[in-house]
CSV table of N, CA and C in Angstrom, one decimal:
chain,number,residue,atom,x,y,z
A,160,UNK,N,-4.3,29.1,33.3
A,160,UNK,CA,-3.7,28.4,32.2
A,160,UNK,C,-4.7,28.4,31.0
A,161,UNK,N,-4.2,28.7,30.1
A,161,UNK,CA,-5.0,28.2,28.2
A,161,UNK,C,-5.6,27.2,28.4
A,162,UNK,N,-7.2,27.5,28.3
A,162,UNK,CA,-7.6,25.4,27.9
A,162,UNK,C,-6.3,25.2,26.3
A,163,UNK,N,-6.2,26.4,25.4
A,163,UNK,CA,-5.9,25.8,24.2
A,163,UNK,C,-4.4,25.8,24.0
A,164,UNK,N,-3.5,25.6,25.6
A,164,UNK,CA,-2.3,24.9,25.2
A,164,UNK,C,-2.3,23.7,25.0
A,165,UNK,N,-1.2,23.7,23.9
A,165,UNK,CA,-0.9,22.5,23.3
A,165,UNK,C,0.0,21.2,24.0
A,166,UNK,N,0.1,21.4,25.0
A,166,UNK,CA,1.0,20.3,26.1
A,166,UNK,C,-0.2,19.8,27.6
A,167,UNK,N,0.2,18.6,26.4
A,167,UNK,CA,-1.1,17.6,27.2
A,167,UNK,C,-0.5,17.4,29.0
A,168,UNK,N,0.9,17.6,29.2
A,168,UNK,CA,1.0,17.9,30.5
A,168,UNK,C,1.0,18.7,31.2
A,169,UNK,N,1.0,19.9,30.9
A,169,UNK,CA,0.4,21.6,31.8
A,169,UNK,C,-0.8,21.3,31.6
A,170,UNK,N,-1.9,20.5,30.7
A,170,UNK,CA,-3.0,20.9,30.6
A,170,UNK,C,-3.5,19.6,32.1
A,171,UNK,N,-2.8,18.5,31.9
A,171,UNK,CA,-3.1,17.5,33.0
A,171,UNK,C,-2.7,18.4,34.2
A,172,UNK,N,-1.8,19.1,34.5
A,172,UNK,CA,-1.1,19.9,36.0
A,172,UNK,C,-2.1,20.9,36.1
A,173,UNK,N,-2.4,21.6,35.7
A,173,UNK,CA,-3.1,23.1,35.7
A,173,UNK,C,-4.4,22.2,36.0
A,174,UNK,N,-5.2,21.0,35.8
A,174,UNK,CA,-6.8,20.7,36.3
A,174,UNK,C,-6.2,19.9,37.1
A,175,UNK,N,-5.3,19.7,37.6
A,175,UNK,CA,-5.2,18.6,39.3
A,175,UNK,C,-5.8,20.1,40.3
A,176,UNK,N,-6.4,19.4,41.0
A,176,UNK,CA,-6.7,20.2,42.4
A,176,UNK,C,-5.2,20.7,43.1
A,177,UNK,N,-4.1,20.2,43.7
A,177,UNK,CA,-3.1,20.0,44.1
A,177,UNK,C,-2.2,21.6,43.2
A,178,UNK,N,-2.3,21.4,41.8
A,178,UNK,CA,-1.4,22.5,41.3
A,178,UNK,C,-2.4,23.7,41.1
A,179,UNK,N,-3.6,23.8,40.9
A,179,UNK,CA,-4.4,24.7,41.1
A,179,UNK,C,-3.8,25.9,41.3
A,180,UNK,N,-4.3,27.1,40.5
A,180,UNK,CA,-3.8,28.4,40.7
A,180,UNK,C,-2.3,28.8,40.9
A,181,UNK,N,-1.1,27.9,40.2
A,181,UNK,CA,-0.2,27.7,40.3
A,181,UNK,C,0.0,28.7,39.2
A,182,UNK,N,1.2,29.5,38.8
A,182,UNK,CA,1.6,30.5,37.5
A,182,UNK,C,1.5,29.4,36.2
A,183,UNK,N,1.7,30.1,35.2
A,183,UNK,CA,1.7,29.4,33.6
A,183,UNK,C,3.5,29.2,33.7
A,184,UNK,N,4.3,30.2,33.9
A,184,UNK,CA,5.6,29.7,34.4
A,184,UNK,C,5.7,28.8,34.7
A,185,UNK,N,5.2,28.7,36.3
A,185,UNK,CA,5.6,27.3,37.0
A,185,UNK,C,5.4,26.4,36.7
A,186,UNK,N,3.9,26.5,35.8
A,186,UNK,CA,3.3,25.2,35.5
A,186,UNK,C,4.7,24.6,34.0
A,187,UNK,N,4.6,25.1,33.4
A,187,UNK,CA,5.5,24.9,32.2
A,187,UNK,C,6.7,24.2,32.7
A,188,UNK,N,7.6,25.0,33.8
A,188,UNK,CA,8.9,24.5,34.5
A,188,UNK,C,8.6,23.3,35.0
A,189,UNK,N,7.6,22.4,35.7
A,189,UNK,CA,7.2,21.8,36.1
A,189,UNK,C,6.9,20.7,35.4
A,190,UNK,N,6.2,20.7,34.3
A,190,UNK,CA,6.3,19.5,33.1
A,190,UNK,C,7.0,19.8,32.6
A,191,UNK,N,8.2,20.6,32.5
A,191,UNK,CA,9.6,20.0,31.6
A,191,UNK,C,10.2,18.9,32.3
A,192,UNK,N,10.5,19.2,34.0
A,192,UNK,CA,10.9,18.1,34.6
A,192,UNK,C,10.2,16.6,35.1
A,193,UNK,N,9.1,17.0,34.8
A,193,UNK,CA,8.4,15.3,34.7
A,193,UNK,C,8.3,14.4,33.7
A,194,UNK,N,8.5,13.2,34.1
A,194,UNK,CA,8.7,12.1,33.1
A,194,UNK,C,7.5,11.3,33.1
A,195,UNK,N,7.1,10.8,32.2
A,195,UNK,CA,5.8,9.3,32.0
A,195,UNK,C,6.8,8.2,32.2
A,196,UNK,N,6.3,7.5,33.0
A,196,UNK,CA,6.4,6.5,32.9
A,196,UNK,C,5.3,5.3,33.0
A,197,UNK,N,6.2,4.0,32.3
A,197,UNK,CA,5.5,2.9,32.8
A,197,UNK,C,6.1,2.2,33.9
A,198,UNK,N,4.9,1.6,34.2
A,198,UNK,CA,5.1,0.2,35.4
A,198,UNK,C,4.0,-1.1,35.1
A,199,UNK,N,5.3,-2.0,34.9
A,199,UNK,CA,4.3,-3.5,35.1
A,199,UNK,C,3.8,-3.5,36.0
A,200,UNK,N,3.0,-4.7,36.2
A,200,UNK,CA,1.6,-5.2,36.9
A,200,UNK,C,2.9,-5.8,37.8
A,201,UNK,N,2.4,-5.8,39.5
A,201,UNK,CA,3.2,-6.0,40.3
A,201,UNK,C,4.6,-5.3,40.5
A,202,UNK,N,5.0,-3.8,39.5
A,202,UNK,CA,6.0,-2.8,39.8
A,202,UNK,C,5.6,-2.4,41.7
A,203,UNK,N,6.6,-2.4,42.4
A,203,UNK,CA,6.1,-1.3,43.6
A,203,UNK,C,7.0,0.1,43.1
A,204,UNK,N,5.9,1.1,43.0
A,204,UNK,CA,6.0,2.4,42.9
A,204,UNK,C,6.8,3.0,44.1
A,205,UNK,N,6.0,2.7,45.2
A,205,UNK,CA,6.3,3.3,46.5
A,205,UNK,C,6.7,2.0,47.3
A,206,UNK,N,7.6,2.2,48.3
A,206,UNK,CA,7.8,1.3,49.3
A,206,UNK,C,7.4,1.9,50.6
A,207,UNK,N,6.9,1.4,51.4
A,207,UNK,CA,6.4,1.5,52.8
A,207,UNK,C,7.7,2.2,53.4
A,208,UNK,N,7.8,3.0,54.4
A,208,UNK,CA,8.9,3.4,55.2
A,208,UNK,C,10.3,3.5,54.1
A,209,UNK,N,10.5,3.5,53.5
A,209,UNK,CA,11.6,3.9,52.2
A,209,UNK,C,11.5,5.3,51.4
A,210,UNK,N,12.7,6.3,51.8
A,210,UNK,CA,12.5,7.1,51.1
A,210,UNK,C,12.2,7.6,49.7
A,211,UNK,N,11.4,8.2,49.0
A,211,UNK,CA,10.7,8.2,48.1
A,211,UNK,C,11.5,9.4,47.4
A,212,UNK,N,11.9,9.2,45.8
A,212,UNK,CA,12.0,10.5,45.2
A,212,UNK,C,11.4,11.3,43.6
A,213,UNK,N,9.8,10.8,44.1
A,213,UNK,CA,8.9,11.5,42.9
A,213,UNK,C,7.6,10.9,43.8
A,214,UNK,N,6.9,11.7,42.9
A,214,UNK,CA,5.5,12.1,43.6
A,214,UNK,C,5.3,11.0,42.3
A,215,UNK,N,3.8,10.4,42.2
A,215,UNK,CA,3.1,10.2,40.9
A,215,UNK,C,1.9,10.4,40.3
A,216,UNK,N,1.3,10.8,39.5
A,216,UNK,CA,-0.2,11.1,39.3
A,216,UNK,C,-0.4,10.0,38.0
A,217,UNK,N,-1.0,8.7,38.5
A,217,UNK,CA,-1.5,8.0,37.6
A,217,UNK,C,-2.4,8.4,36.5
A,218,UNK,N,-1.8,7.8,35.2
A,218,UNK,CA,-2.2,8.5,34.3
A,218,UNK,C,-3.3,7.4,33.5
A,219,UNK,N,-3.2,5.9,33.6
A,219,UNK,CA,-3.8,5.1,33.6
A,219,UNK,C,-3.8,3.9,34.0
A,220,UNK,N,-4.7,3.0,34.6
A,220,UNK,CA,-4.2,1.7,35.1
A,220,UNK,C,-4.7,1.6,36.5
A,221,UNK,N,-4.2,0.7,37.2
A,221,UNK,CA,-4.8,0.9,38.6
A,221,UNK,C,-3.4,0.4,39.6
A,222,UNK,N,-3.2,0.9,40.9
A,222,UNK,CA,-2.3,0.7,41.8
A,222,UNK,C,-3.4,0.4,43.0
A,223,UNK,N,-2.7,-0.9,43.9
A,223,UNK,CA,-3.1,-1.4,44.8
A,223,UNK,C,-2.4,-0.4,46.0
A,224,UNK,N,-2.7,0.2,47.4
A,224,UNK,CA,-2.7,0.4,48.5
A,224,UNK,C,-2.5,-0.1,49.6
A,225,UNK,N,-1.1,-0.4,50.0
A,225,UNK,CA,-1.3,-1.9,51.0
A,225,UNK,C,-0.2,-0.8,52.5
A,226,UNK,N,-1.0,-1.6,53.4
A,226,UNK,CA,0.0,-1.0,54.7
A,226,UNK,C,0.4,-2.5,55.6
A,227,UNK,N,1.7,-2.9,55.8
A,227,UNK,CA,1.9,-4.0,56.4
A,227,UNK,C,1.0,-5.2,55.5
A,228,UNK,N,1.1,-5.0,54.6
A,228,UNK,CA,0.1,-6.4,53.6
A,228,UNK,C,-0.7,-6.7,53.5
A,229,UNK,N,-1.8,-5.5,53.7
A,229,UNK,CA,-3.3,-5.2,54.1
A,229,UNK,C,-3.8,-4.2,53.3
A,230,UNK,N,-4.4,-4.5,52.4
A,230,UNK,CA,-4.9,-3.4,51.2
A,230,UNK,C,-5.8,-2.3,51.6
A,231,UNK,N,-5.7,-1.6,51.7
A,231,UNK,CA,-6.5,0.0,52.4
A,231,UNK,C,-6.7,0.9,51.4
A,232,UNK,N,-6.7,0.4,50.1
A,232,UNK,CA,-7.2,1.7,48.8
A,232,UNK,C,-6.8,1.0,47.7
A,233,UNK,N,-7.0,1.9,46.6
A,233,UNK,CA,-6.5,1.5,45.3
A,233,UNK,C,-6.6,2.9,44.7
A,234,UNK,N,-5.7,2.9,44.0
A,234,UNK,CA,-5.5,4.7,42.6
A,234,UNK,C,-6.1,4.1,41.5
A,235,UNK,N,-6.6,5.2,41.3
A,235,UNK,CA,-7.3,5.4,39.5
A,235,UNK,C,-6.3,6.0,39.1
A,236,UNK,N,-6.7,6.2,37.6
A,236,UNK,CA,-6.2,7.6,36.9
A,236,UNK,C,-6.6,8.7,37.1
A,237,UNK,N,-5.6,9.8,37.5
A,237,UNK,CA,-5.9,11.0,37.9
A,237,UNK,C,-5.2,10.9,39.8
A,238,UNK,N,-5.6,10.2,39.8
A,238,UNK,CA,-5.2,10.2,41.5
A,238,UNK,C,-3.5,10.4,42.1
A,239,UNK,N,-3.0,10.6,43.0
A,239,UNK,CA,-1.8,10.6,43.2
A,239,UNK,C,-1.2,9.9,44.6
A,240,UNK,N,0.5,9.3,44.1
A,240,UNK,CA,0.8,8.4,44.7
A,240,UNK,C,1.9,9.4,45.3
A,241,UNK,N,2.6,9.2,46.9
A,241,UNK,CA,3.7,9.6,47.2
A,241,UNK,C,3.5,11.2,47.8
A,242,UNK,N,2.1,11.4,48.0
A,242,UNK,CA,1.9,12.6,48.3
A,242,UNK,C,2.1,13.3,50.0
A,243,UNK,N,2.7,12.5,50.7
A,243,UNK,CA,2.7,12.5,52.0
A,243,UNK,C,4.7,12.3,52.2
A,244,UNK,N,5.0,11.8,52.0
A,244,UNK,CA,6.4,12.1,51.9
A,244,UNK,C,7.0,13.2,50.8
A,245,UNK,N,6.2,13.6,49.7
A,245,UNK,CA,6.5,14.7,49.4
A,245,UNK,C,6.4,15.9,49.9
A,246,UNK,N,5.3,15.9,50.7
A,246,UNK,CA,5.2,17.2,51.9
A,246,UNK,C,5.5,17.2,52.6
A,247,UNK,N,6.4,16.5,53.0
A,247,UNK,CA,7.8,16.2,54.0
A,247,UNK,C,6.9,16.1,55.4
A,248,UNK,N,5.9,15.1,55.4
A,248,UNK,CA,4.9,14.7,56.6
A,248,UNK,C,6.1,13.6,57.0
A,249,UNK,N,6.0,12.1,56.5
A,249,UNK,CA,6.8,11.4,56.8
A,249,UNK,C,7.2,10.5,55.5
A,250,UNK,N,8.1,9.4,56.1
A,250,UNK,CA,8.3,8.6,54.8
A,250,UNK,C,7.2,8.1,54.4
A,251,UNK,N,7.0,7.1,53.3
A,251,UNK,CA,5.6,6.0,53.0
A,251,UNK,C,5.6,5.8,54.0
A,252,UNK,N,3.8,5.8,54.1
A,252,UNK,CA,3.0,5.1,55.2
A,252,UNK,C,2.5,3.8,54.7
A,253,UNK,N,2.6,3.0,53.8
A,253,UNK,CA,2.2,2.5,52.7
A,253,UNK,C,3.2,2.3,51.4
A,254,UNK,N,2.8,0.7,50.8
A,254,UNK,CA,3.3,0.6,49.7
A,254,UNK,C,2.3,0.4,48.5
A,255,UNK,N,3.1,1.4,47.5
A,255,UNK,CA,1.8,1.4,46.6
A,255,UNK,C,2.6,0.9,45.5
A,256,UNK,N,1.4,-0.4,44.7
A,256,UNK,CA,1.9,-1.4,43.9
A,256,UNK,C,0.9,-1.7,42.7
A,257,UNK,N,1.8,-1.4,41.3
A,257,UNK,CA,0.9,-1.6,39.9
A,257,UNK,C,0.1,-3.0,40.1
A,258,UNK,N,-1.6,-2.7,39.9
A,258,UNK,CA,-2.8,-4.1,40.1
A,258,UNK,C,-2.2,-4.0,38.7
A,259,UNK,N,-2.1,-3.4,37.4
A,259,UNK,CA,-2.3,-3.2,36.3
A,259,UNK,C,-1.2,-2.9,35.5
A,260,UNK,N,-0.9,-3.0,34.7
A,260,UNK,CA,0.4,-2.1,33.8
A,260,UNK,C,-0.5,-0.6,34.1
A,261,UNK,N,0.8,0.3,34.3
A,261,UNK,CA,0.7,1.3,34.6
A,261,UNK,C,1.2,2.6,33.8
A,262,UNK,N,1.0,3.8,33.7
A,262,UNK,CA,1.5,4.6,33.0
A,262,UNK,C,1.1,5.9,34.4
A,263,UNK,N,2.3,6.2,34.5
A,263,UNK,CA,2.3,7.4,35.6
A,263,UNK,C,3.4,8.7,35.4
A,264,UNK,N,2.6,10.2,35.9
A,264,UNK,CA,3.2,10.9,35.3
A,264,UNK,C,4.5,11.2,36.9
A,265,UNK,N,5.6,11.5,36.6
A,265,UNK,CA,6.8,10.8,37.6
A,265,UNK,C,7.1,12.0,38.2
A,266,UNK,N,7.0,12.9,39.0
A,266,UNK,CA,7.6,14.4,39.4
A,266,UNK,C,8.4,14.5,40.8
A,267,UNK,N,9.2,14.9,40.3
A,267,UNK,CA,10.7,15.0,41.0
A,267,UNK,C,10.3,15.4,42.6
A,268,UNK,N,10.4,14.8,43.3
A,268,UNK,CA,10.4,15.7,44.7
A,268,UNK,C,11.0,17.3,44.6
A,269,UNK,N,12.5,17.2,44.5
A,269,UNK,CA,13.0,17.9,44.6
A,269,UNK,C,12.4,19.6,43.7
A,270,UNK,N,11.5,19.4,42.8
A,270,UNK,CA,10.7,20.3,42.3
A,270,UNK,C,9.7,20.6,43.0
A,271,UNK,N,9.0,19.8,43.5
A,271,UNK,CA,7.9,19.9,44.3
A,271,UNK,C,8.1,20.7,46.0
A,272,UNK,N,9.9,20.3,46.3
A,272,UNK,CA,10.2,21.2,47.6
A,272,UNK,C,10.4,22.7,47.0
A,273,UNK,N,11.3,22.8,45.6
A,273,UNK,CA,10.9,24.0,45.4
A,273,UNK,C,9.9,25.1,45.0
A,274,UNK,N,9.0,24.3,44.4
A,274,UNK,CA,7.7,25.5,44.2
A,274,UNK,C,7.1,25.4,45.5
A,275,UNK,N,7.5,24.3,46.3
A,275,UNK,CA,6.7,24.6,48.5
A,275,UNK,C,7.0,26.0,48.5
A,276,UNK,N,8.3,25.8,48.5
A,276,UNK,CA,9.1,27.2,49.3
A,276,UNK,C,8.9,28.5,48.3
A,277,UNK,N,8.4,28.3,47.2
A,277,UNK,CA,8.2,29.8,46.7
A,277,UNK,C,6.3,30.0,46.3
A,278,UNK,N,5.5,29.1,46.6
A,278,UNK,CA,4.2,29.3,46.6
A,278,UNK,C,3.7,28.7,47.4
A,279,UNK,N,3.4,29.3,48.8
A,279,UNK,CA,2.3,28.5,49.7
A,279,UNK,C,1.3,27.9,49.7
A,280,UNK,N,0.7,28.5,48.7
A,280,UNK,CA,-1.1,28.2,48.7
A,280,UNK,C,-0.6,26.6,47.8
A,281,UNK,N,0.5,26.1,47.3
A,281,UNK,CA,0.7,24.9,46.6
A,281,UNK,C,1.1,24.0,47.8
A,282,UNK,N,2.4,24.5,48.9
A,282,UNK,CA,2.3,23.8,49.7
A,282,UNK,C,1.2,23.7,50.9
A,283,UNK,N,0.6,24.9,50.8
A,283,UNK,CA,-1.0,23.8,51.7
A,283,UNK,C,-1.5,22.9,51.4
A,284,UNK,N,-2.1,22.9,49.7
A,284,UNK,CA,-3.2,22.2,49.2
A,284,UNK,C,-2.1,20.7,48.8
A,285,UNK,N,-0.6,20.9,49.1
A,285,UNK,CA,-0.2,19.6,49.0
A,285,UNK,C,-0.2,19.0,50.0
A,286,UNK,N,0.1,19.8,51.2
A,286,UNK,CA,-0.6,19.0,52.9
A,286,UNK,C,-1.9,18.5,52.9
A,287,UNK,N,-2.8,19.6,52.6
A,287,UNK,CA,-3.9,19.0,52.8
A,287,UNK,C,-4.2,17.6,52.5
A,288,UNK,N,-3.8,17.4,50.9
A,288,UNK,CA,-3.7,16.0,50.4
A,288,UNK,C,-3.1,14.9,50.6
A,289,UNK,N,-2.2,15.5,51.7
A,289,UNK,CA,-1.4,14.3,52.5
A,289,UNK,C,-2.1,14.1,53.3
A,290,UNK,N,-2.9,15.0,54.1
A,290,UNK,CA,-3.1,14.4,55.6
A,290,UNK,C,-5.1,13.7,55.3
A,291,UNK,N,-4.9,14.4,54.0
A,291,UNK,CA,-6.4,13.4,53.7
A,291,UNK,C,-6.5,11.8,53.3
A,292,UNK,N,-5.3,11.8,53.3
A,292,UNK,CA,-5.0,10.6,52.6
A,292,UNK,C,-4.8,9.7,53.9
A,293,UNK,N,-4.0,10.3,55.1
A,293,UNK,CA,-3.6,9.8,56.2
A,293,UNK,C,-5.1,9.3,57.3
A,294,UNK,N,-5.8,10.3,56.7
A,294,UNK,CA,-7.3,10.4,57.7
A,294,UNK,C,-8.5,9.1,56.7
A,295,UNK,N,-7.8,8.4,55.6
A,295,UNK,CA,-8.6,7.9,55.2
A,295,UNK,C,-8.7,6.4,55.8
């Protein structure tokens, strides 16, 4: 990818670890269908055992990490939420909940099953990131 494209979201997707070496195609198709959003302070993003339909890569703010009501992490910006039921490991293992007003970038599952199935080396490095997450 161009450091000198002009779309602040291929240039955010193209430096995540996760989309890494991904095409300029894909990467482009891929932030057309993602949305920013916000979330108030106390939004739950993710719900524990509830199926999930977007991944998220906080963009700023902080989310709390809780499993059964027991805080086990917290996200920065840059980090990603929903990453383990997007790689179809299992549902949330964990609910993840805006500490902060939040701004996160929103990506469709359903995008994410299809670039699995047409580039592998994306769905490894999105396992990997699930099960690092699970090993934490």
């Amino acid at each position: 990818m161009s450091e000198q494209t002009a779309d602040p979201i291929i240039r955010l997707l193209a430096g995540h670890p996760i989309f890494a070496d991904l095409p300029d195609r894909t990467l482009e198709e891929l932030a057309r269908s993602c949305l920013i959003s916000s979330f108030k302070k106390g939004h739950r993003l993710i719900t524990e055992n509830q199926a999930t339909q977007d991944m998220f890569i906080i963009l700023s703010g902080q989310a709390r990490v809780t499993i059964n009501g027991t805080e086990v992490g917290r996200l920065n910006a840059g980090e990603v939420a929903g990453e383990i039921s997007s790689a179809g490991i299992s549902p949330p293992i964990a609910d993840v909940v805006a500490d902060t007003d939040i701004e996160a970038l929103a990506i469709p599952r359903a995008v994410l099953n299809d670039i699995s199935a047409e580039h592998a080396g994306f769905k490894k490095r999105l396992r990997q990131a699930a099960f690092r997450r699970i090993q934490k």
